[in-house]
Coordinates of C-alpha atoms (C1' of nucleotides) in Angstrom, one line a residue:
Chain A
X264 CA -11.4 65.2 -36.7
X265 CA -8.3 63.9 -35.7
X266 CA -6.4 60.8 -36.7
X267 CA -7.3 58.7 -33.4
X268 CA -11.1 59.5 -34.2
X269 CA -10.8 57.6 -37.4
X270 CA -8.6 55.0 -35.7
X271 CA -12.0 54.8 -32.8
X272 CA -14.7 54.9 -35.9
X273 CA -13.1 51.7 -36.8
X274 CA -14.4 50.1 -33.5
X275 CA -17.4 51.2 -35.0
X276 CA -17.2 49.7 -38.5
X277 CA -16.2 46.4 -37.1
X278 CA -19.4 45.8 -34.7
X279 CA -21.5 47.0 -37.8
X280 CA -18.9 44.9 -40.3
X281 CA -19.5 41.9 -38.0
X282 CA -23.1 41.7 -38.2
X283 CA -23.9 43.3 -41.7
X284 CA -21.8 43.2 -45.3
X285 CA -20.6 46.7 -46.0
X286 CA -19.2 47.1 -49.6
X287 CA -15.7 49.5 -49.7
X288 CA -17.8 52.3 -50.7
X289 CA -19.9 52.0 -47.5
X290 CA -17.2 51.2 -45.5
X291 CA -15.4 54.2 -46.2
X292 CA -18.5 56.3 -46.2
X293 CA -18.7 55.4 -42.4
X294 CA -14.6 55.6 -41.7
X295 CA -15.1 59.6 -42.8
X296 CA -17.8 60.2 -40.8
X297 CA -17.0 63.5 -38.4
X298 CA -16.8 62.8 -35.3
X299 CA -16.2 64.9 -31.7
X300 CA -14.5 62.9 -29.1
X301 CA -15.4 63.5 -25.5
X302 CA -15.0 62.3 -22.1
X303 CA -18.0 61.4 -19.4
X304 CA -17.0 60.8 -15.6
X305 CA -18.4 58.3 -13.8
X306 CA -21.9 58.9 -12.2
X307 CA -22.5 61.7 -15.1
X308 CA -25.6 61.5 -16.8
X309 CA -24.6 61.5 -20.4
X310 CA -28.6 61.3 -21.5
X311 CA -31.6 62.5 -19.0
X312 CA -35.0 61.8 -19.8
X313 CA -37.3 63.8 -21.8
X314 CA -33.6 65.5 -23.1
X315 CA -33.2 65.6 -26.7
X316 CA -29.8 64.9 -28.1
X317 CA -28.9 65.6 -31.8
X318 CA -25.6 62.9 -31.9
X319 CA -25.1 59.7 -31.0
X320 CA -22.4 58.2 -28.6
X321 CA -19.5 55.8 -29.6
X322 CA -18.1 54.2 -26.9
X323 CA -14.2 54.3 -27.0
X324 CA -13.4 52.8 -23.5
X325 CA -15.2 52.5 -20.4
X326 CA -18.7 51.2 -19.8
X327 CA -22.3 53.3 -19.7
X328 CA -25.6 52.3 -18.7
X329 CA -29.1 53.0 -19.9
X330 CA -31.3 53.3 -16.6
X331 CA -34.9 52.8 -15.6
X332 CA -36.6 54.6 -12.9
X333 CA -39.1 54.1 -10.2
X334 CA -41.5 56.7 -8.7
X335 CA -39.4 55.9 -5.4
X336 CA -36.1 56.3 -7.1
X337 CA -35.0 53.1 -7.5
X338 CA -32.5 52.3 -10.4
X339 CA -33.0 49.2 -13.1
X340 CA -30.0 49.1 -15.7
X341 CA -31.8 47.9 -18.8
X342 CA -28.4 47.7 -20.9
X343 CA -25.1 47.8 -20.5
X344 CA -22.5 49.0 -23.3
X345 CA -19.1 48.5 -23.8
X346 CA -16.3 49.9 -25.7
X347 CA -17.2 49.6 -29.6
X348 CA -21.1 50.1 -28.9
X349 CA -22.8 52.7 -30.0
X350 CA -24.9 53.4 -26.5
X351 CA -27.5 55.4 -28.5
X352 CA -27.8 54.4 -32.3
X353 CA -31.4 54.5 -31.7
X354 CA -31.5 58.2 -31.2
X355 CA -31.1 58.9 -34.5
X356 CA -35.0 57.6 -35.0
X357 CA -35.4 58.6 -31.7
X358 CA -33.8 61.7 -30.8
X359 CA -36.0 62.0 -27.4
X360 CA -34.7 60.1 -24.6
X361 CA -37.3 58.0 -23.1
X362 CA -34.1 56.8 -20.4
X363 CA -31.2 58.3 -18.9
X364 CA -27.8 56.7 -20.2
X365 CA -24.8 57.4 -17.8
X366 CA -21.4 56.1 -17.7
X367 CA -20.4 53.8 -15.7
X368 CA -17.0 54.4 -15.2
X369 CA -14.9 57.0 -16.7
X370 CA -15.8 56.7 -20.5
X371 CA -14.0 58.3 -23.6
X372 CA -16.4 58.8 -25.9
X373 CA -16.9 59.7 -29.8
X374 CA -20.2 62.0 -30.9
X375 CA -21.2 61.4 -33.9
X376 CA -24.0 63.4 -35.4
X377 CA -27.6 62.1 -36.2
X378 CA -27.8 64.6 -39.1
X379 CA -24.4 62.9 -40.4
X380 CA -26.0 59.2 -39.8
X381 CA -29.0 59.9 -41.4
X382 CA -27.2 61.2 -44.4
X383 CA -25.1 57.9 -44.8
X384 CA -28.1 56.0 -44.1
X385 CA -30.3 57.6 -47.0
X386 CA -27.0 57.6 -49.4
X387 CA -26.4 53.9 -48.9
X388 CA -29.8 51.3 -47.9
X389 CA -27.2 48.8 -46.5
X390 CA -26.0 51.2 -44.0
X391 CA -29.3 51.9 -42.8
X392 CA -30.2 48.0 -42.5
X393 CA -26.9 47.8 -40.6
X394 CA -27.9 50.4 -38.1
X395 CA -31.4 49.3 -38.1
X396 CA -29.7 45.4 -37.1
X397 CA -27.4 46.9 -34.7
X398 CA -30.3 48.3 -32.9
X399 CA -32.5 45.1 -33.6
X400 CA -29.2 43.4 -31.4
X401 CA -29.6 45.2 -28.5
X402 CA -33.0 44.5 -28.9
X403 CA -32.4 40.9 -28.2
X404 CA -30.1 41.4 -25.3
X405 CA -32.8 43.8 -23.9
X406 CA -35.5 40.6 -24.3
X407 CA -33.2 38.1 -22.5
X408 CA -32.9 40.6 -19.6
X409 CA -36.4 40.5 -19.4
X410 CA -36.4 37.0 -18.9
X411 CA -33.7 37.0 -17.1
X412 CA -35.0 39.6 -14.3
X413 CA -38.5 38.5 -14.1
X414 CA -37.6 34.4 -14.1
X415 CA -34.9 33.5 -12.9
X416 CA -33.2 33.3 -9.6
X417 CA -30.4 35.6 -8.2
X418 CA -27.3 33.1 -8.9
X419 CA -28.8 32.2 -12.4
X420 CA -29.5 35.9 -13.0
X421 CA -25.9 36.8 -12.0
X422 CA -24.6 33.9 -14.2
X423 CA -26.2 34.8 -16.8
X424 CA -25.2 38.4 -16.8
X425 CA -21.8 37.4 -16.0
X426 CA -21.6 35.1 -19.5
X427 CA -23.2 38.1 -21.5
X428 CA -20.6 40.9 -20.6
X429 CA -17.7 37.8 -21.0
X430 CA -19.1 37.1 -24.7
X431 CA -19.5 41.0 -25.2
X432 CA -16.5 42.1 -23.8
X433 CA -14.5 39.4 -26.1
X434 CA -14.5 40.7 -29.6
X435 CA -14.6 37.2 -31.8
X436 CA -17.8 35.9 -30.0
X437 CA -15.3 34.1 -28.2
X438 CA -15.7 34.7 -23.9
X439 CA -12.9 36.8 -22.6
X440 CA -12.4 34.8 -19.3
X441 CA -10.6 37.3 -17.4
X442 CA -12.4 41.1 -18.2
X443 CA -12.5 44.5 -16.7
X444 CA -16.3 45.4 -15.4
X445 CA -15.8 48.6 -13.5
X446 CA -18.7 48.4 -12.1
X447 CA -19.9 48.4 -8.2
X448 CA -22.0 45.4 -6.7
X449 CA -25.0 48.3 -6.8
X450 CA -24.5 48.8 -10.4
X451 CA -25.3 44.8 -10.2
X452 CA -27.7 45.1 -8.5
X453 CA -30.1 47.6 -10.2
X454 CA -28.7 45.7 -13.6
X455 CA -30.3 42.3 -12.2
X456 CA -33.3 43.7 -10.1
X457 CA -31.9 42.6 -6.8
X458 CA -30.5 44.5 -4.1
X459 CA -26.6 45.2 -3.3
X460 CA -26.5 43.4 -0.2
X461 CA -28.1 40.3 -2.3
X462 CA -26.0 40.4 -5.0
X463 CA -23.0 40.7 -2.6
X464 CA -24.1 37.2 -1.1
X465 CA -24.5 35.7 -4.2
X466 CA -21.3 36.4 -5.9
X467 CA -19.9 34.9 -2.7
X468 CA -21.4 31.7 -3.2
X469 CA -20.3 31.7 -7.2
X470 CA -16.7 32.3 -5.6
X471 CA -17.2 29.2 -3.0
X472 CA -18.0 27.0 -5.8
X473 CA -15.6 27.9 -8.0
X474 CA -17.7 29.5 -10.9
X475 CA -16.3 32.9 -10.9
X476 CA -14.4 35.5 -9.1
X477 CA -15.5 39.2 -9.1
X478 CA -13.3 41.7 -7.3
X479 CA -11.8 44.9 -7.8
X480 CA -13.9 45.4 -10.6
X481 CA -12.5 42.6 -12.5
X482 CA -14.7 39.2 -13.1
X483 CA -12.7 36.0 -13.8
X484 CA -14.6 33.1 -14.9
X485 CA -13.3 29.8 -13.1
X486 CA -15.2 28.0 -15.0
X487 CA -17.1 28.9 -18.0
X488 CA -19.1 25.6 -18.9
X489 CA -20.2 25.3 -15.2
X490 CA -21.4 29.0 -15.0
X491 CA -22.9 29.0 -18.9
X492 CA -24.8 26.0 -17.7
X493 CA -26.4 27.8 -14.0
X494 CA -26.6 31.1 -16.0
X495 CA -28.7 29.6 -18.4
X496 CA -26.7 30.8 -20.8
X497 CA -26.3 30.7 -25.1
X498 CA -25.1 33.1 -26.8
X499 CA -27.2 32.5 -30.1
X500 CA -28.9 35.8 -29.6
X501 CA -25.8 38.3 -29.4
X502 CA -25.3 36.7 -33.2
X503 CA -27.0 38.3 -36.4
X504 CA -24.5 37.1 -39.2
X505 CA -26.2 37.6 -42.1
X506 CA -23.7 37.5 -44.1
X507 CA -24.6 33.8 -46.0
X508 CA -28.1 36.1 -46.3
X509 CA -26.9 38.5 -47.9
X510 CA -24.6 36.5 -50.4
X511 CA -27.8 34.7 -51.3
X512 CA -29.5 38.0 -52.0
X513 CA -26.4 39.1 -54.3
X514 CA -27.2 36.3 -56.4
X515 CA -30.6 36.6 -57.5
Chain B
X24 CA -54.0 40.2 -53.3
X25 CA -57.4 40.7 -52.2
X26 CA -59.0 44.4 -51.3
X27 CA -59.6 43.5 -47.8
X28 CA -55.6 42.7 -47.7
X29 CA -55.5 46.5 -48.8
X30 CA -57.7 47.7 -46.3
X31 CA -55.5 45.9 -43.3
X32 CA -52.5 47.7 -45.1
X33 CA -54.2 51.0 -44.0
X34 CA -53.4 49.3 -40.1
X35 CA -49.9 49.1 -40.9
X36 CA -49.5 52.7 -43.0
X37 CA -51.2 53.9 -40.1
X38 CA -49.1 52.8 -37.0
X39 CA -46.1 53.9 -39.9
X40 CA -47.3 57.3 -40.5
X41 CA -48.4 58.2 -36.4
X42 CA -44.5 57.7 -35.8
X43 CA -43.1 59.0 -39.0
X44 CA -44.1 61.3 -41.9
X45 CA -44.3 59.6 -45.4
X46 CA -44.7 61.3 -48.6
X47 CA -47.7 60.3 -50.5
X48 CA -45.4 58.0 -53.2
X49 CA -43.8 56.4 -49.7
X50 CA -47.7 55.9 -48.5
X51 CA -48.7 54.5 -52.0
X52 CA -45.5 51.7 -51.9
X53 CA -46.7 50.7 -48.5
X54 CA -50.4 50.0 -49.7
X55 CA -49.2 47.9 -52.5
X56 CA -47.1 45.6 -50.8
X57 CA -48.1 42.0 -51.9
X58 CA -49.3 40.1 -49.0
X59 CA -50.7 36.8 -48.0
X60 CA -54.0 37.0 -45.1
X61 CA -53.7 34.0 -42.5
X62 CA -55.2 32.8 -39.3
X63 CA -53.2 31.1 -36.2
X64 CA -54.6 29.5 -33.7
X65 CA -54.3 30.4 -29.9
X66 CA -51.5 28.9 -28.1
X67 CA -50.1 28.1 -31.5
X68 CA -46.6 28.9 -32.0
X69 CA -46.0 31.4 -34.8
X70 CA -42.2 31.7 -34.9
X71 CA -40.3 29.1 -33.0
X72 CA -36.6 29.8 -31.9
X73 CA -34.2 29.3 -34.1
X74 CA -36.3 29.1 -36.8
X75 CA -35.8 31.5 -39.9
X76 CA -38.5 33.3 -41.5
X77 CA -39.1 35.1 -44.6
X78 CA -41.9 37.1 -44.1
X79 CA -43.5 39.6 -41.2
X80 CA -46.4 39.4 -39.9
X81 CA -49.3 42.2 -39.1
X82 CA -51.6 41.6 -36.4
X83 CA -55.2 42.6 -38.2
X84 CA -57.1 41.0 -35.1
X85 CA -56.1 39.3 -31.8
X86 CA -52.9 39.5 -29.8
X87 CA -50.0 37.9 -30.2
X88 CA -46.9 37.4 -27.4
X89 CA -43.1 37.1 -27.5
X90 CA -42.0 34.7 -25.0
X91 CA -38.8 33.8 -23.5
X92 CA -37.7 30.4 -21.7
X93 CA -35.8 29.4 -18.6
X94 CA -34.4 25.6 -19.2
X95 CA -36.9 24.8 -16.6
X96 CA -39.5 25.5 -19.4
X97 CA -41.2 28.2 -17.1
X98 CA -41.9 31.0 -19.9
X99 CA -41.4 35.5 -20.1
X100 CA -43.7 37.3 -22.2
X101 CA -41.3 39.9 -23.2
X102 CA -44.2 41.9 -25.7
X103 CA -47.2 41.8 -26.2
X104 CA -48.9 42.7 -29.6
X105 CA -52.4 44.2 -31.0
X106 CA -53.8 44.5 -34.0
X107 CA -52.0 47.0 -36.1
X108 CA -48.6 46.2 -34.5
X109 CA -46.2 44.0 -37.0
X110 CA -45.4 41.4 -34.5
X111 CA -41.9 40.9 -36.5
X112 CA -40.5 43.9 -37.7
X113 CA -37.0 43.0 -36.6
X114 CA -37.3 40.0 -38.3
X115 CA -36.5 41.9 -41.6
X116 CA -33.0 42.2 -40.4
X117 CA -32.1 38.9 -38.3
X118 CA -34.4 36.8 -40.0
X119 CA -33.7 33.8 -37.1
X120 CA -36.4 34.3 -34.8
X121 CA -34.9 34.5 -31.1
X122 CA -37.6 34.1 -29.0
X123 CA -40.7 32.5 -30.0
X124 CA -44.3 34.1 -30.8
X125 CA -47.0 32.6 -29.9
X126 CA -50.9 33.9 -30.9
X127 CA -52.3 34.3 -27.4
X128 CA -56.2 34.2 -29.1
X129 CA -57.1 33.2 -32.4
X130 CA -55.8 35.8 -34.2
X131 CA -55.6 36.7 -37.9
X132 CA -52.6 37.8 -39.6
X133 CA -51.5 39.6 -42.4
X134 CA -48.3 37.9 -44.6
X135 CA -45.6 40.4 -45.9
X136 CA -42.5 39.2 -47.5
X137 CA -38.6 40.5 -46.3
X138 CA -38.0 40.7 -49.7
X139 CA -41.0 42.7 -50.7
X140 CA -40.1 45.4 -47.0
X141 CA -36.4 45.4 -48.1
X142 CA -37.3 46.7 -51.5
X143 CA -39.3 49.7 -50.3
X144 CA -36.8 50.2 -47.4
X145 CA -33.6 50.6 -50.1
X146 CA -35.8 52.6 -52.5
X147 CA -37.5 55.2 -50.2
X148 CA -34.7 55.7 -47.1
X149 CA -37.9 57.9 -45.0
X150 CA -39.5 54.1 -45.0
X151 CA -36.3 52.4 -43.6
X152 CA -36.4 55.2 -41.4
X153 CA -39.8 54.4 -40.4
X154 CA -39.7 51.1 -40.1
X155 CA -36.3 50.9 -37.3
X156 CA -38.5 53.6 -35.6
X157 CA -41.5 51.7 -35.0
X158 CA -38.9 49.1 -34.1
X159 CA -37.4 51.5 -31.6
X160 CA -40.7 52.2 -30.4
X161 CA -41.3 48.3 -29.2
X162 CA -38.2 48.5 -27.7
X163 CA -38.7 51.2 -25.6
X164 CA -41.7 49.5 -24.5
X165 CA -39.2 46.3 -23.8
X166 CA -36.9 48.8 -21.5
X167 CA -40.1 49.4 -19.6
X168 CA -40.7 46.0 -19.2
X169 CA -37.0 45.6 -17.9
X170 CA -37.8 48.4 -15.3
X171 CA -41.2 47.1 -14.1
X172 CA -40.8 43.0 -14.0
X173 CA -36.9 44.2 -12.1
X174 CA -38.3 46.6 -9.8
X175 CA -41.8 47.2 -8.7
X176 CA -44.0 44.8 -7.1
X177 CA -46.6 43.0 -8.1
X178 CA -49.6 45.7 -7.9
X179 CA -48.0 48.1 -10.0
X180 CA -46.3 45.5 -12.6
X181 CA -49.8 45.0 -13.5
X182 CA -51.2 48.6 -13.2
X183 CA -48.6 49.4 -15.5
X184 CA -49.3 46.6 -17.8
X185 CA -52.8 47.4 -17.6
X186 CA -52.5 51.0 -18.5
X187 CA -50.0 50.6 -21.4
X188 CA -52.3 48.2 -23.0
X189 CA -55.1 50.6 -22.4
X190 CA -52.9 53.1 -24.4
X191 CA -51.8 51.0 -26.9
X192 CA -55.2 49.5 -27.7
X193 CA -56.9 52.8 -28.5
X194 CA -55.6 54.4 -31.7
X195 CA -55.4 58.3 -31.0
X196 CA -53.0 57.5 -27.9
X197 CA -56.0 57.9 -25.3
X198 CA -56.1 55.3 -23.5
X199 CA -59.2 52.8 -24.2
X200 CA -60.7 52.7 -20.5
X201 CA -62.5 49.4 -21.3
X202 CA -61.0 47.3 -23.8
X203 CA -60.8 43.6 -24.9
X204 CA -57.6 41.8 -23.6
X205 CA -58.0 38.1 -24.3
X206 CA -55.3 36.4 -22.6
X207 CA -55.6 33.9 -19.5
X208 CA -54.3 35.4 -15.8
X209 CA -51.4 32.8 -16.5
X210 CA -50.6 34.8 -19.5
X211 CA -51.0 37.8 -17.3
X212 CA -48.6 35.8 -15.0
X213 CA -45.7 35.0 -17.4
X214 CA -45.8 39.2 -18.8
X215 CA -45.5 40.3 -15.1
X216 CA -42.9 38.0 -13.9
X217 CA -45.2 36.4 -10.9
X218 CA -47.5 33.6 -10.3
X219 CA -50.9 33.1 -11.6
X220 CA -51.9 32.7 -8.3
X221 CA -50.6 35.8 -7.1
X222 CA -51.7 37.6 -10.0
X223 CA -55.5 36.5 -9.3
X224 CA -54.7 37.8 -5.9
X225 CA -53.4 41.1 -7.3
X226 CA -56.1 41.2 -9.6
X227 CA -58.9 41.1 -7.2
X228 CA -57.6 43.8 -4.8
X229 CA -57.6 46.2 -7.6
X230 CA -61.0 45.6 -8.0
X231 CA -61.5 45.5 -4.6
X232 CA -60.1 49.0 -4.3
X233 CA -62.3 50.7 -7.5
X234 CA -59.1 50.4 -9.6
X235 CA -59.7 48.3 -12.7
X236 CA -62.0 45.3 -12.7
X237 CA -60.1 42.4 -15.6
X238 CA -62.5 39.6 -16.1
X239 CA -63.7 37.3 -19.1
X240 CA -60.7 38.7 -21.2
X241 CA -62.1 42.4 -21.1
X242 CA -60.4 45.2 -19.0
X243 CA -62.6 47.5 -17.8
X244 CA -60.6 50.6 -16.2
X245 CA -63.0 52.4 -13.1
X246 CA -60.2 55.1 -12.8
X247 CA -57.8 55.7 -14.8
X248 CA -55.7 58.8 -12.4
X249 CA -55.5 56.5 -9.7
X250 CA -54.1 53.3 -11.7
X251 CA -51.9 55.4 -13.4
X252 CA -50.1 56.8 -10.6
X253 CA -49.9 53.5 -8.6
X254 CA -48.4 52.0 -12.1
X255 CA -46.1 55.0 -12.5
X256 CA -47.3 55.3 -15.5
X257 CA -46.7 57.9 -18.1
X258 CA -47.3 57.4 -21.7
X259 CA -44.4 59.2 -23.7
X260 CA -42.3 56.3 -24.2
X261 CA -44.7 55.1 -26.6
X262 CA -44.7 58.4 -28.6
X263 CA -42.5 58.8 -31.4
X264 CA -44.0 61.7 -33.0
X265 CA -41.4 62.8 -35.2
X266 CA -43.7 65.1 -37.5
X267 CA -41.7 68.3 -36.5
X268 CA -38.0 67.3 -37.2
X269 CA -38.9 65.9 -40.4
X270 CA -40.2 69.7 -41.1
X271 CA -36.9 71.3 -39.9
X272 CA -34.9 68.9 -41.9
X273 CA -36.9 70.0 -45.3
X274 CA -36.2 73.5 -44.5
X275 CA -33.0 73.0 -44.9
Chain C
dC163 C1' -73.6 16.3 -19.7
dG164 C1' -68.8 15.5 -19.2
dA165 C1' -64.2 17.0 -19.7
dA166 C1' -61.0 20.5 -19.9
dT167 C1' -59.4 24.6 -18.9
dG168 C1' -59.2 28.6 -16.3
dC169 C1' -60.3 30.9 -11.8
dT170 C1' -60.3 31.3 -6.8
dT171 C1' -59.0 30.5 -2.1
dG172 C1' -56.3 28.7 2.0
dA173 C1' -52.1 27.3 4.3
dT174 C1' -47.4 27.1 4.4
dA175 C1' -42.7 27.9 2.8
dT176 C1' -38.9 30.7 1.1
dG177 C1' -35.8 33.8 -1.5
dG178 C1' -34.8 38.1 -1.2
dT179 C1' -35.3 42.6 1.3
dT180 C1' -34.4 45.8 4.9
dC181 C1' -31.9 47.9 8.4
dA182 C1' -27.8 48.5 10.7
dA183 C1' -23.2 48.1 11.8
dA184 C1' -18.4 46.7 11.0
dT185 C1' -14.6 46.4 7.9
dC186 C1' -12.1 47.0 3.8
dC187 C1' -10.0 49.6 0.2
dC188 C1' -8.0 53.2 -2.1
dG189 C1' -6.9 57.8 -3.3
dT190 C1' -5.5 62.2 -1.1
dG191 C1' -3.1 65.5 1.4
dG192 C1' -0.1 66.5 5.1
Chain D
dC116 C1' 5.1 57.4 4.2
dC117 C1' 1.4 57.6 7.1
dA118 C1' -3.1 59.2 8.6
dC119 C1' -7.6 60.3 7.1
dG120 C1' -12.0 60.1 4.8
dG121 C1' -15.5 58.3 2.0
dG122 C1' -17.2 55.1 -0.9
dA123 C1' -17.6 50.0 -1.5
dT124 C1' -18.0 45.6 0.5
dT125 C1' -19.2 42.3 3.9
dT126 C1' -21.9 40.2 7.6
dG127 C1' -25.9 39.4 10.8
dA128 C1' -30.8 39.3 12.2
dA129 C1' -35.6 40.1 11.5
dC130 C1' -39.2 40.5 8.3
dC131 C1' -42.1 40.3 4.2
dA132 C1' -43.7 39.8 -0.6
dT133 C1' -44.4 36.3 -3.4
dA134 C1' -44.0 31.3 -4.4
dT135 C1' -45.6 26.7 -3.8
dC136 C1' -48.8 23.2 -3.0
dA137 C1' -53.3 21.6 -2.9
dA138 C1' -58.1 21.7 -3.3
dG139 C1' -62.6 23.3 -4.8
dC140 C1' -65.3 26.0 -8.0
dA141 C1' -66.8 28.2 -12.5
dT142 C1' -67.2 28.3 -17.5
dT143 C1' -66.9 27.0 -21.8
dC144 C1' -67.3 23.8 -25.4
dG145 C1' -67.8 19.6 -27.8

DNA sequence: CGAATGCTTGATATGGTTCAAATCCCGTGG
DNA sequence: CCACGGGATTTGAACCATATCAAGCATTCG
């Protein structure tokens, strides 16, 4: 374990640290975890179905994908992670992989070993409730793309994704306006259910009127109350501050 | 307390124990969990969004569904659940409800206080465990969801829907070939993605072709190989039999 | 028996797909 | 520094799966 990987677990600690209240103890406990850092080209299955993995995956930088597959081989992205997720906290309950997860672009990654995890988890319950809410986040995001996919229309769709990855990418639950998303228009495509060619059109028309601006694998938002409001979009459910909760539960 | 509150219990242990192994203390806690037996109408909004809650709720009979909104007010189911399922899980750790549940029959329910969940979770970490796995479990089922409103068309969104119910109804994980599923073809409609039009369309060809004949809220599946295949379905992601690590890990 | 809700069917419209080809972009090696 | 190659993007034209609108029918329930 090297001094950069503590540096990295930190990303770690502040996602949980954002959602959850951590005392110093359990903090720490999670700052010494052992980790293994890695690197995953783009393209590379990190996960295959059916595959059982025994560590889970901290994102460092880059972007992976967890994908869905047809009989016919077509693709459906059913979540997206950035740099400071933890692609695969649910393997630790779930060691199986019931989808692939594959990076999206070249990704620098830190493994960190269920066996590890579970021992933190056991020592300290409000370690395991933060892992259990971290999971219970994506969870959320996984629900709007549900809605997202089966009712809405390609620009809203696009939007709404678009809004997501800005509030995501951002790291005070403030939208980043201008982010890196090295992804292609068929990554887009099997993220939002439509096809490349589609998805091409569309993001055309969000350039003509001035909503956004995705090239080179970079999105600018022109303007984010205009493309919130198409996307359909509030970011209520990427929050899960509990912290006046768990104050209250100090207390009594 | 009442002993029929006891005896639903059992549903919940159950579901808990398929998924995860419990000692016979960690069963015992579960059984005497204080809770609080209520009925909700159909159509009758359980959990609204935004609202908090401070309490889960099992499913001892009926159905209960998740929905999402557009602005438009058209509506997603994102999950569907049956009696033995604890609609709520999640809710243990981000108590504000983010999409609403609505009963989808009139259904009774079984009350279980956060508080009352949190205490067994901190004292026995193999039911914290247990109870982000079965969480983990619904959203595998969500991913699928993702995949098959984003990419398949209409006749094998609703095989598939069809057949995991079938599963998820019976209790030994074979499916149930003719079980009750009380929900109108707009319900139907809003879990697939489509129209209720089309889904009455889509419903009668797959009787029409000896598939699976849904009518007066009973499926009755006429062959099971063939609706399978054309819903791509395979049952594992709703497995979570973890019976065999937990072994290892005592061995060591 | 009437009212409401859910189901069924037909006709028409459309958003998104498919296929195919041209162009752009960028990294690589000469 | 330029030419080359391969993936990614862009565009056009035809087509199709599903939506939309509208009406009639069936069931259930008070």
């Amino acid at each position: 374990m090297s001094v950069s990987a503590s540096a990295n677990l930190q990303l770690f600690l502040d996602r949980l640290a954002a959602r959850s209240v951590l005392s110093e103890e359990e903090q720490q406990a999670i700052l010494s975890l052992p980790t293994r850092a890695g690197q995953v080209e783009a393209n590379h299955d990190f996960v295959r179905i059916g595959e059982r993995v025994d560590h889970c995956c901290l994102i460092v930088d880059g972007m992976m994908g967890r994908f869905g597959q047809t009989f016919e081989g077509t693709r459906q992205i059913t979540a997206i992670h950035v740099a400071g997720d933890v692609a695969d906290l649910h393997s630790v309950v779930r060691p199986v992989g019931t989808s692939a997860i594959q990076a999206l672009c070249t990704t620098t990654v830190l493994r960190i070993s269920h066996d590890e995890l579970r021992k933190v988890a056991a020592r300290f319950p409000a370690v395991a409730e933060a892992f259990w809410r971290d999971c219970m986040v994506d969870a959320a995001v996984l629900s709007q793309w549900v809605v997202n996919v089966g009712r809405r229309d390609a620009k809203t769709r696009i939007a709404h994704l678009l809004c997501e990855m800005a509030v995501r990418t951002g790291d005070d639950r403030t939208p980043l306006l201008t982010y890196p998303f090295p992804v292609t228009q068929a990554h887009l495509a099997d993220a939002t259910g439509l096809t490349s060619v589609h998805v091409n059109r569309t993001l055309r028309t969000l350039r003509e009127e001035g909503m956004a601006h995705v090239r080179a694998r970079v999105v600018q938002i022109l303007d984010w109350n205009r493309l919130a409001e198409l996307g359909e979009f509030d970011a209520d459910y990427l929050n899960a501050d509990t912290s006046r909760d768990a104050r209250r539960r100090l207390l009594n």
